[in-house]
């Protein structure tokens, strides 16, 4: 009997001396086919003859991050379908919480023990490529091991670095300012519209506190700061990735001045409470203790968690400010380890995860919405009410937002850590926003200029 997929949570070493700096299987054009597996030799001259040969049993390892049991279950269902379609390929899955995942990958990279399939975020793909962790996938696309025929290039090109394709986008996503419609109505607050101003947002938070005596929202971090910059026609990073992409430190100062003003009025949840958030089920909004959920939540799996936990449909809104700050983002990429001993089987798994109709039905948009026209056609009529809300919101973002910024440079993780530390000092009122802006520029410039 084929053994079940293994879920391995790898403990991270506390002392790391190395400095290492983020759905139908389509065989022959039939997106729902279950034909024989592809050959394990990419250079085979006679693919038809190869598929007739017995396949040697192969085990591939797959990594992903999981902040909730729902994520683990969603992934496991796809693996189960894949193993049935490809009986000779066994999948061992490894996961870690989002905050620990990148560290785990870098520890494994240091010891040459990376999995065959690596999940990576848009913000980390440059980092992984610069370290030589990922293999180019262009040949697999050319021979249709990964079939992207008919896909809009915009959904493919987001996974390119220096012209080569290193990541396959699993689905589309967007940052959301969630809200609890029942709580807003109870407080007498009008549900947010597309052009939701900061002035109106602050008034609504005040009303929520006055009427319901609960926190209006949580503090905003780097993700929202990047939206803030986009609203002001700026970017976090320069085009060459060697410096910050904005010159006016007043943008940083005003962003945090605004947060502090809301904090001092008691309109945001406490930093102490937010520091204890370990999973999607945690935090004021998913626990029904806040009217808004702007913590840094995304449109796909996060909304599923909230709907199930709160027992109601949640609302989707743009963040305060011009809607041009919003953007469509690949929820994550799948890539192949550059030293994998089973690259074709790894690519076959990626193809299945991305394009197999049954896999897509199983995921139901959990990891972002499919973009392959064949897959979308196969999913027609299957969306839940919550999925329909996500589809509508993504359509608004695509229409009213603007194109996503280039991926963070390889040193983006270090810059992100500096931002988080400085933001924490500001929120604990140990550092002024103006001094924080100066320090962030100094630290980020030093990191990026290496």
Short mmCIF file of C-alpha atoms in Angstrom, two decimals:
data_model
loop_
_atom_site.label_atom_id
_atom_site.label_comp_id
_atom_site.label_asym_id
_atom_site.label_seq_id
_atom_site.Cartn_x
_atom_site.Cartn_y
_atom_site.Cartn_z
CA UNK A 1 0.00 0.00 0.00
CA UNK A 2 1.24 3.43 -0.84
CA UNK A 3 2.19 5.24 2.30
CA UNK A 4 0.38 8.45 3.21
CA UNK A 5 1.99 11.83 2.80
CA UNK A 6 4.13 12.79 5.74
CA UNK A 7 3.81 16.13 7.47
CA UNK A 8 7.09 17.05 9.02
CA UNK A 9 7.63 20.15 11.09
CA UNK A 10 11.35 20.71 11.17
CA UNK A 11 12.78 22.36 14.28
CA UNK A 12 14.98 25.34 13.55
CA UNK A 13 18.41 25.67 15.07
CA UNK A 14 18.77 28.59 17.45
CA UNK A 15 22.35 29.15 16.42
CA UNK A 16 22.96 29.68 12.72
CA UNK A 17 26.44 30.77 11.83
CA UNK A 18 25.76 31.15 8.15
CA UNK A 19 24.15 34.35 6.92
CA UNK A 20 21.66 33.34 4.26
CA UNK A 21 19.34 36.02 3.49
CA UNK A 22 10.40 35.10 0.78
CA UNK A 23 -4.72 22.76 -11.03
CA UNK A 24 -5.75 20.09 -14.03
CA UNK A 25 -3.06 17.79 -14.73
CA UNK A 26 -2.90 18.47 -18.44
CA UNK A 27 -1.72 15.55 -20.49
CA UNK A 28 -2.20 15.89 -24.22
CA UNK A 29 -4.28 19.05 -23.75
CA UNK A 30 -7.00 17.45 -21.61
CA UNK A 31 -7.05 19.40 -18.36
CA UNK A 32 -8.91 16.64 -16.51
CA UNK A 33 -7.20 13.62 -17.98
CA UNK A 34 -5.53 10.87 -15.98
CA UNK A 35 -3.19 9.52 -18.60
CA UNK A 36 0.12 7.81 -17.90
CA UNK A 37 2.71 9.82 -15.99
CA UNK A 38 5.33 11.76 -17.90
CA UNK A 39 8.76 10.20 -18.38
CA UNK A 40 11.32 10.70 -15.67
CA UNK A 41 14.10 11.51 -18.19
CA UNK A 42 13.57 15.01 -19.65
CA UNK A 43 16.03 14.26 -22.43
CA UNK A 44 14.27 11.09 -23.55
CA UNK A 45 13.98 11.03 -27.33
CA UNK A 46 10.97 8.75 -27.42
CA UNK A 47 8.43 9.90 -24.85
CA UNK A 48 5.75 7.47 -26.02
CA UNK A 49 8.02 4.48 -25.60
CA UNK A 50 9.20 5.76 -22.24
CA UNK A 51 5.67 6.01 -20.81
CA UNK A 52 5.12 2.35 -21.63
CA UNK A 53 8.03 1.29 -19.41
CA UNK A 54 7.44 0.47 -15.75
CA UNK A 55 8.07 3.48 -13.57
CA UNK A 56 10.48 3.20 -10.69
CA UNK A 57 8.97 4.31 -7.40
CA UNK A 58 10.10 7.82 -6.54
CA UNK A 59 9.70 9.89 -3.39
CA UNK A 60 9.67 13.67 -3.66
CA UNK A 61 9.62 16.13 -0.81
CA UNK A 62 7.38 19.20 -0.90
CA UNK A 63 7.56 22.22 1.41
CA UNK A 64 4.86 24.74 2.25
CA UNK A 65 3.84 27.06 5.05
CA UNK A 66 0.74 26.53 7.14
CA UNK A 67 -0.81 28.81 9.74
CA UNK A 68 -3.91 26.70 10.27
CA UNK A 69 -5.09 23.11 10.10
CA UNK A 70 -7.28 24.14 7.17
CA UNK A 71 -4.16 24.82 5.12
CA UNK A 72 -2.69 21.43 6.01
CA UNK A 73 -5.94 19.67 5.10
CA UNK A 74 -6.27 21.55 1.80
CA UNK A 75 -2.73 20.63 0.78
CA UNK A 76 -3.16 17.02 1.88
CA UNK A 77 -6.23 16.55 -0.31
CA UNK A 78 -4.31 17.62 -3.41
CA UNK A 79 -1.41 15.32 -2.52
CA UNK A 80 -3.84 12.43 -2.13
CA UNK A 81 -5.31 13.08 -5.58
CA UNK A 82 -1.83 13.37 -7.08
CA UNK A 83 -0.64 10.08 -5.59
CA UNK A 84 -3.68 8.32 -7.02
CA UNK A 85 -2.97 9.77 -10.46
CA UNK A 86 0.76 8.96 -10.20
CA UNK A 87 1.05 5.76 -8.11
CA UNK A 88 4.82 5.59 -8.58
CA UNK A 89 5.39 9.03 -6.99
CA UNK A 90 5.18 9.29 -3.22
CA UNK A 91 4.97 12.78 -1.70
CA UNK A 92 6.44 13.70 1.66
CA UNK A 93 5.18 17.11 2.76
CA UNK A 94 6.94 19.44 5.18
CA UNK A 95 5.41 22.58 6.65
CA UNK A 96 6.12 25.35 9.10
CA UNK A 97 4.18 28.43 10.25
CA UNK A 98 4.56 31.44 7.98
CA UNK A 99 6.91 33.30 10.31
CA UNK A 100 9.28 30.33 10.54
CA UNK A 101 9.03 28.99 7.00
CA UNK A 102 11.68 31.12 5.34
CA UNK A 103 14.14 30.44 8.16
CA UNK A 104 13.53 26.73 7.74
CA UNK A 105 14.23 26.91 4.01
CA UNK A 106 17.49 28.78 4.57
CA UNK A 107 18.63 26.30 7.22
CA UNK A 108 17.96 23.44 4.80
CA UNK A 109 19.78 25.31 2.04
CA UNK A 110 22.86 25.58 4.22
CA UNK A 111 22.95 21.80 4.60
CA UNK A 112 21.85 20.89 1.03
CA UNK A 113 18.70 19.21 2.33
CA UNK A 114 16.05 21.24 0.55
CA UNK A 115 12.87 19.54 -0.67
CA UNK A 116 12.30 18.88 -4.38
CA UNK A 117 9.35 21.28 -4.57
CA UNK A 118 9.76 24.57 -2.75
CA UNK A 119 6.90 26.94 -2.08
CA UNK A 120 7.99 30.56 -2.11
CA UNK A 121 6.32 33.91 -1.73
CA UNK A 122 6.57 36.68 -4.31
CA UNK A 123 8.65 38.66 -1.84
CA UNK A 124 11.24 35.88 -1.57
CA UNK A 125 11.67 34.59 -5.12
CA UNK A 126 14.56 36.96 -5.91
CA UNK A 127 16.24 35.91 -2.69
CA UNK A 128 15.95 32.19 -3.47
CA UNK A 129 17.10 32.63 -7.06
CA UNK A 130 20.09 34.75 -6.03
CA UNK A 131 21.20 31.93 -3.73
CA UNK A 132 20.89 29.36 -6.50
CA UNK A 133 18.11 27.45 -4.73
CA UNK A 134 15.69 27.24 -7.68
CA UNK A 135 16.02 25.68 -11.13
CA UNK A 136 14.68 27.42 -14.28
CA UNK A 137 11.38 25.91 -15.40
CA UNK A 138 11.31 27.16 -19.00
CA UNK A 139 12.13 23.75 -20.50
CA UNK A 140 9.32 22.11 -18.53
CA UNK A 141 6.89 24.70 -19.88
CA UNK A 142 8.23 24.28 -23.41
CA UNK A 143 7.66 20.51 -23.39
CA UNK A 144 4.34 20.94 -21.51
CA UNK A 145 5.35 19.00 -18.44
CA UNK A 146 3.93 22.20 -16.96
CA UNK A 147 1.23 23.24 -19.42
CA UNK A 148 0.62 26.99 -19.55
CA UNK A 149 -0.81 27.12 -23.06
CA UNK A 150 -3.51 29.79 -23.34
CA UNK A 151 -2.56 31.48 -20.06
CA UNK A 152 -2.27 35.28 -20.06
CA UNK A 153 1.48 36.04 -19.86
CA UNK A 154 0.89 38.45 -16.97
CA UNK A 155 0.16 35.45 -14.74
CA UNK A 156 3.34 33.68 -15.88
CA UNK A 157 5.81 36.55 -15.98
CA UNK A 158 5.40 37.30 -12.27
CA UNK A 159 7.50 34.18 -11.68
CA UNK A 160 10.41 35.32 -13.86
CA UNK A 161 13.74 36.60 -12.59
CA UNK A 162 16.19 38.03 -15.13
CA UNK A 163 14.10 36.62 -17.96
CA UNK A 164 13.95 33.02 -16.71
CA UNK A 165 10.93 31.34 -15.15
CA UNK A 166 11.61 30.09 -11.62
CA UNK A 167 8.15 30.03 -10.05
CA UNK A 168 4.70 28.83 -11.14
CA UNK A 169 1.91 30.99 -9.76
CA UNK A 170 -0.66 28.78 -8.01
CA UNK A 171 -3.41 31.43 -7.95
CA UNK A 172 -4.25 35.11 -7.55
CA UNK A 173 -4.76 36.99 -4.33
CA UNK A 174 -5.08 40.50 -2.87
CA UNK A 175 -4.64 42.20 0.49
CA UNK A 176 -7.98 42.97 2.11
CA UNK A 177 -9.28 45.27 4.80
CA UNK A 178 -11.89 42.86 6.20
CA UNK A 179 -14.85 44.09 8.17
CA UNK A 180 -17.66 42.58 10.21
CA UNK A 181 -20.87 43.88 8.59
CA UNK A 182 -22.98 43.03 11.64
CA UNK A 183 -20.77 45.01 14.00
CA UNK A 184 -20.63 48.01 11.67
CA UNK A 185 -24.40 48.02 11.29
CA UNK A 186 -24.84 47.69 15.05
CA UNK A 187 -22.61 50.72 15.51
CA UNK A 188 -24.48 52.65 12.81
CA UNK A 189 -21.46 52.74 10.48
CA UNK A 190 -21.99 52.71 6.73
CA UNK A 191 -20.21 49.80 5.05
CA UNK A 192 -16.99 50.93 3.33
CA UNK A 193 -17.10 51.88 -0.34
CA UNK A 194 -14.26 51.62 -2.86
CA UNK A 195 -13.01 55.16 -2.21
CA UNK A 196 -12.62 54.78 1.56
CA UNK A 197 -10.79 57.81 2.95
CA UNK A 198 -8.53 57.87 6.00
CA UNK A 199 -10.78 60.56 7.49
CA UNK A 200 -13.87 58.35 7.21
CA UNK A 201 -11.94 55.32 8.48
CA UNK A 202 -10.92 57.20 11.64
CA UNK A 203 -14.48 58.42 12.19
CA UNK A 204 -15.75 54.87 11.83
CA UNK A 205 -13.21 53.55 14.35
CA UNK A 206 -14.28 56.23 16.82
CA UNK A 207 -17.94 55.30 16.34
CA UNK A 208 -17.21 51.59 16.83
CA UNK A 209 -15.37 52.30 20.08
CA UNK A 210 -18.11 54.64 21.32
CA UNK A 211 -21.03 52.34 20.43
CA UNK A 212 -19.55 48.86 20.93
CA UNK A 213 -16.56 49.49 23.20
CA UNK A 214 -14.28 47.25 21.15
CA UNK A 215 -11.16 47.81 19.07
CA UNK A 216 -11.80 49.13 15.62
CA UNK A 217 -8.79 47.50 13.94
CA UNK A 218 -5.22 46.29 14.39
CA UNK A 219 -1.94 48.11 13.69
CA UNK A 220 -0.68 48.24 10.12
CA UNK A 221 2.73 46.91 9.11
CA UNK A 222 4.98 46.67 6.10
CA UNK A 223 2.34 45.31 3.72
CA UNK A 224 0.08 48.29 4.37
CA UNK A 225 3.05 50.66 4.24
CA UNK A 226 3.76 49.43 0.72
CA UNK A 227 0.14 50.12 -0.22
CA UNK A 228 0.52 53.57 1.36
CA UNK A 229 3.59 54.23 -0.79
CA UNK A 230 1.76 53.06 -3.93
CA UNK A 231 -1.08 55.44 -3.07
CA UNK A 232 1.53 58.21 -3.10
CA UNK A 233 3.13 57.09 -6.40
CA UNK A 234 6.16 55.62 -4.65
CA UNK A 235 7.64 52.17 -4.06
CA UNK A 236 9.50 50.54 -1.20
CA UNK A 237 12.48 49.59 -3.39
CA UNK A 238 14.28 51.31 -6.23
CA UNK A 239 14.23 49.60 -9.61
CA UNK A 240 17.75 48.23 -9.16
CA UNK A 241 16.95 46.95 -5.66
CA UNK A 242 19.99 48.71 -4.19
CA UNK A 243 18.17 51.44 -2.29
CA UNK A 244 14.75 52.49 -1.05
CA UNK A 245 12.34 53.52 -3.78
CA UNK A 246 11.07 56.71 -2.10
CA UNK A 247 13.00 59.85 -1.21
CA UNK A 248 10.51 61.65 1.03
CA UNK A 249 10.84 60.31 4.58
CA UNK A 250 7.67 62.23 5.34
CA UNK A 251 5.79 59.27 3.83
CA UNK A 252 7.17 57.00 6.54
CA UNK A 253 6.60 59.58 9.27
CA UNK A 254 2.99 60.33 8.31
CA UNK A 255 2.14 56.61 8.06
CA UNK A 256 3.27 56.00 11.63
CA UNK A 257 1.98 59.32 12.97
CA UNK A 258 -1.46 58.23 11.76
CA UNK A 259 -1.13 54.85 13.50
CA UNK A 260 0.00 56.45 16.75
CA UNK A 261 -2.91 58.87 16.70
CA UNK A 262 -5.34 55.98 16.37
CA UNK A 263 -3.46 54.03 19.03
CA UNK A 264 -3.56 56.88 21.56
CA UNK A 265 -7.31 57.19 21.05
CA UNK A 266 -7.68 53.50 21.91
CA UNK A 267 -9.00 52.64 18.46
CA UNK A 268 -6.55 49.81 17.75
CA UNK A 269 -5.92 46.51 19.51
CA UNK A 270 -2.90 46.48 21.79
CA UNK A 271 0.56 45.59 20.53
CA UNK A 272 0.78 43.01 23.32
CA UNK A 273 -2.32 41.24 22.00
CA UNK A 274 -1.09 41.39 18.42
CA UNK A 275 2.31 39.99 19.39
CA UNK A 276 0.56 36.80 20.50
CA UNK A 277 -1.00 36.15 17.08
CA UNK A 278 0.43 32.82 15.90
CA UNK A 279 -2.21 31.58 13.47
CA UNK A 280 -5.08 32.87 11.35
CA UNK A 281 -7.57 31.90 14.04
CA UNK A 282 -5.82 34.24 16.49
CA UNK A 283 -6.19 37.99 16.77
CA UNK A 284 -9.03 40.39 17.51
CA UNK A 285 -10.86 40.18 14.17
CA UNK A 286 -11.16 36.39 13.74
CA UNK A 287 -12.11 36.16 17.43
CA UNK A 288 -14.95 38.65 16.95
CA UNK A 289 -13.26 41.32 19.08
CA UNK A 290 -12.76 43.97 16.38
CA UNK A 291 -14.89 45.51 13.65
CA UNK A 292 -12.11 45.62 11.03
CA UNK A 293 -9.38 43.14 10.13
CA UNK A 294 -6.55 45.03 8.49
CA UNK A 295 -3.76 43.03 10.10
CA UNK A 296 -2.28 41.88 6.78
CA UNK A 297 -4.84 39.34 5.66
CA UNK A 298 -5.28 38.06 2.12
CA UNK A 299 -8.37 37.37 0.09
CA UNK A 300 -8.26 33.58 -0.27
CA UNK A 301 -7.70 31.18 2.64
CA UNK A 302 -7.96 33.94 5.22
CA UNK A 303 -11.56 34.71 4.35
CA UNK A 304 -12.46 31.01 4.52
CA UNK A 305 -11.03 30.86 8.04
CA UNK A 306 -12.92 33.98 9.13
CA UNK A 307 -16.25 32.89 7.64
CA UNK A 308 -16.04 29.51 9.35
CA UNK A 309 -14.81 30.86 12.67
CA UNK A 310 -17.21 33.82 12.89
CA UNK A 311 -20.12 31.92 11.38
CA UNK A 312 -20.99 34.73 8.99
CA UNK A 313 -19.99 36.30 5.70
CA UNK A 314 -17.25 38.88 6.17
CA UNK A 315 -16.93 42.10 4.20
CA UNK A 316 -14.14 42.97 1.74
CA UNK A 317 -12.79 46.51 1.42
CA UNK A 318 -9.86 48.40 -0.04
CA UNK A 319 -7.56 49.94 2.56
CA UNK A 320 -8.15 53.63 3.30
CA UNK A 321 -6.76 55.92 0.63
CA UNK A 322 -6.74 55.82 -3.19
CA UNK A 323 -7.58 52.38 -4.59
CA UNK A 324 -4.53 52.53 -6.89
CA UNK A 325 -2.56 51.25 -3.94
CA UNK A 326 -4.20 47.83 -4.29
CA UNK A 327 -2.76 45.09 -6.53
CA UNK A 328 -3.23 41.49 -7.59
CA UNK A 329 -0.52 39.21 -6.20
CA UNK A 330 0.33 35.58 -6.91
CA UNK A 331 -0.65 33.80 -3.69
CA UNK A 332 2.58 31.83 -3.88
CA UNK A 333 4.91 30.09 -6.31
CA UNK A 334 6.01 26.51 -6.62
CA UNK A 335 9.59 26.02 -7.72
CA UNK A 336 11.99 23.10 -8.13
CA UNK A 337 15.17 22.82 -6.07
CA UNK A 338 18.18 23.33 -8.29
CA UNK A 339 19.79 20.14 -6.92
CA UNK A 340 16.69 17.95 -6.98
CA UNK A 341 17.33 14.35 -8.05
CA UNK A 342 13.76 14.14 -9.35
CA UNK A 343 13.14 17.42 -11.21
CA UNK A 344 10.64 16.01 -13.71
CA UNK A 345 8.54 14.38 -11.00
CA UNK A 346 8.70 17.67 -9.07
CA UNK A 347 7.57 19.58 -12.17
CA UNK A 348 4.79 17.04 -12.71
CA UNK A 349 3.58 17.68 -9.18
CA UNK A 350 3.57 21.43 -9.83
CA UNK A 351 1.57 20.91 -13.03
CA UNK A 352 -0.99 18.84 -11.16
CA UNK A 353 -1.27 21.28 -8.25
CA UNK A 354 -1.74 24.20 -10.64
CA UNK A 355 -3.88 22.80 -13.43
CA UNK A 356 -5.71 19.63 -12.45
CA UNK A 357 -9.47 20.22 -12.38
CA UNK A 358 -10.15 17.88 -9.47
CA UNK A 359 -7.32 19.45 -7.51
CA UNK A 360 -8.76 22.89 -8.23
CA UNK A 361 -12.21 21.78 -7.09
CA UNK A 362 -10.66 20.39 -3.92
CA UNK A 363 -8.82 23.64 -3.20
CA UNK A 364 -11.85 25.75 -4.14
CA UNK A 365 -9.73 28.88 -4.38
CA UNK A 366 -8.13 28.32 -0.97
CA UNK A 367 -4.63 29.18 -2.21
CA UNK A 368 -5.73 31.88 -4.61
CA UNK A 369 -7.92 31.83 -7.67
CA UNK A 370 -6.97 29.89 -10.76
CA UNK A 371 -6.01 31.83 -13.89
CA UNK A 372 -5.71 29.06 -16.50
CA UNK A 373 -8.79 29.41 -18.76
CA UNK A 374 -9.18 25.62 -18.91
CA UNK A 375 -9.25 25.37 -15.14
CA UNK A 376 -11.66 28.28 -14.75
CA UNK A 377 -14.00 26.65 -17.25
CA UNK A 378 -13.87 23.43 -15.23
CA UNK A 379 -14.70 25.30 -12.03
CA UNK A 380 -17.66 27.16 -13.45
CA UNK A 381 -20.66 26.98 -11.15
CA UNK A 382 -18.77 25.48 -8.18
CA UNK A 383 -18.01 28.59 -6.11
CA UNK A 384 -19.50 29.10 -2.66
CA UNK A 385 -21.00 32.43 -1.65
CA UNK A 386 -17.72 33.39 -0.01
CA UNK A 387 -15.77 32.46 -3.15
CA UNK A 388 -18.11 34.65 -5.20
CA UNK A 389 -17.32 37.58 -2.89
CA UNK A 390 -13.60 36.95 -3.41
CA UNK A 391 -14.05 36.82 -7.19
CA UNK A 392 -15.92 40.13 -7.09
CA UNK A 393 -13.26 41.76 -4.91
CA UNK A 394 -10.41 40.55 -7.12
CA UNK A 395 -12.24 41.94 -10.15
CA UNK A 396 -12.45 45.34 -8.41
CA UNK A 397 -8.77 45.24 -7.51
CA UNK A 398 -7.80 44.35 -11.07
CA UNK A 399 -9.91 47.25 -12.37
CA UNK A 400 -9.24 49.94 -9.74
CA UNK A 401 -5.78 48.95 -8.50
CA UNK A 402 -2.45 49.09 -10.30
CA UNK A 403 0.17 46.51 -11.38
CA UNK A 404 2.16 44.79 -8.66
CA UNK A 405 5.62 46.17 -7.87
CA UNK A 406 8.66 44.06 -8.81
CA UNK A 407 9.64 41.37 -6.27
CA UNK A 408 11.68 42.47 -3.28
CA UNK A 409 15.45 42.28 -3.78
CA UNK A 410 17.41 39.40 -2.29
CA UNK A 411 17.99 41.41 0.89
CA UNK A 412 14.27 42.07 1.30
CA UNK A 413 14.00 39.77 4.33
CA UNK A 414 16.62 41.79 6.19
CA UNK A 415 14.90 45.03 5.28
CA UNK A 416 11.60 43.58 6.46
CA UNK A 417 13.13 42.60 9.79
CA UNK A 418 14.51 46.13 10.23
CA UNK A 419 11.09 47.61 9.42
CA UNK A 420 9.36 45.32 11.93
CA UNK A 421 11.80 46.14 14.72
CA UNK A 422 11.55 49.88 14.14
CA UNK A 423 7.76 49.75 13.89
CA UNK A 424 7.63 47.91 17.22
CA UNK A 425 9.71 50.62 18.91
CA UNK A 426 7.45 53.30 17.44
CA UNK A 427 4.27 51.59 18.60
CA UNK A 428 5.72 51.11 22.08
CA UNK A 429 6.53 54.83 21.93
CA UNK A 430 10.24 54.33 22.44
CA UNK A 431 11.03 55.94 19.09
CA UNK A 432 9.39 58.85 17.28
CA UNK A 433 8.09 58.28 13.72
CA UNK A 434 10.53 60.93 12.42
CA UNK A 435 13.51 59.25 14.07
CA UNK A 436 12.18 55.90 12.92
CA UNK A 437 12.10 57.14 9.33
CA UNK A 438 15.73 58.22 9.55
CA UNK A 439 16.85 54.99 11.15
CA UNK A 440 14.93 52.85 8.68
CA UNK A 441 16.54 54.63 5.75
CA UNK A 442 20.00 54.20 7.28
CA UNK A 443 19.54 50.51 8.06
CA UNK A 444 17.78 49.68 4.77
CA UNK A 445 20.37 51.54 2.72
CA UNK A 446 23.18 49.68 4.45
CA UNK A 447 21.49 46.32 3.84
CA UNK A 448 20.59 47.00 0.21
CA UNK A 449 23.97 48.42 -0.77
CA UNK A 450 25.86 45.25 0.23
#
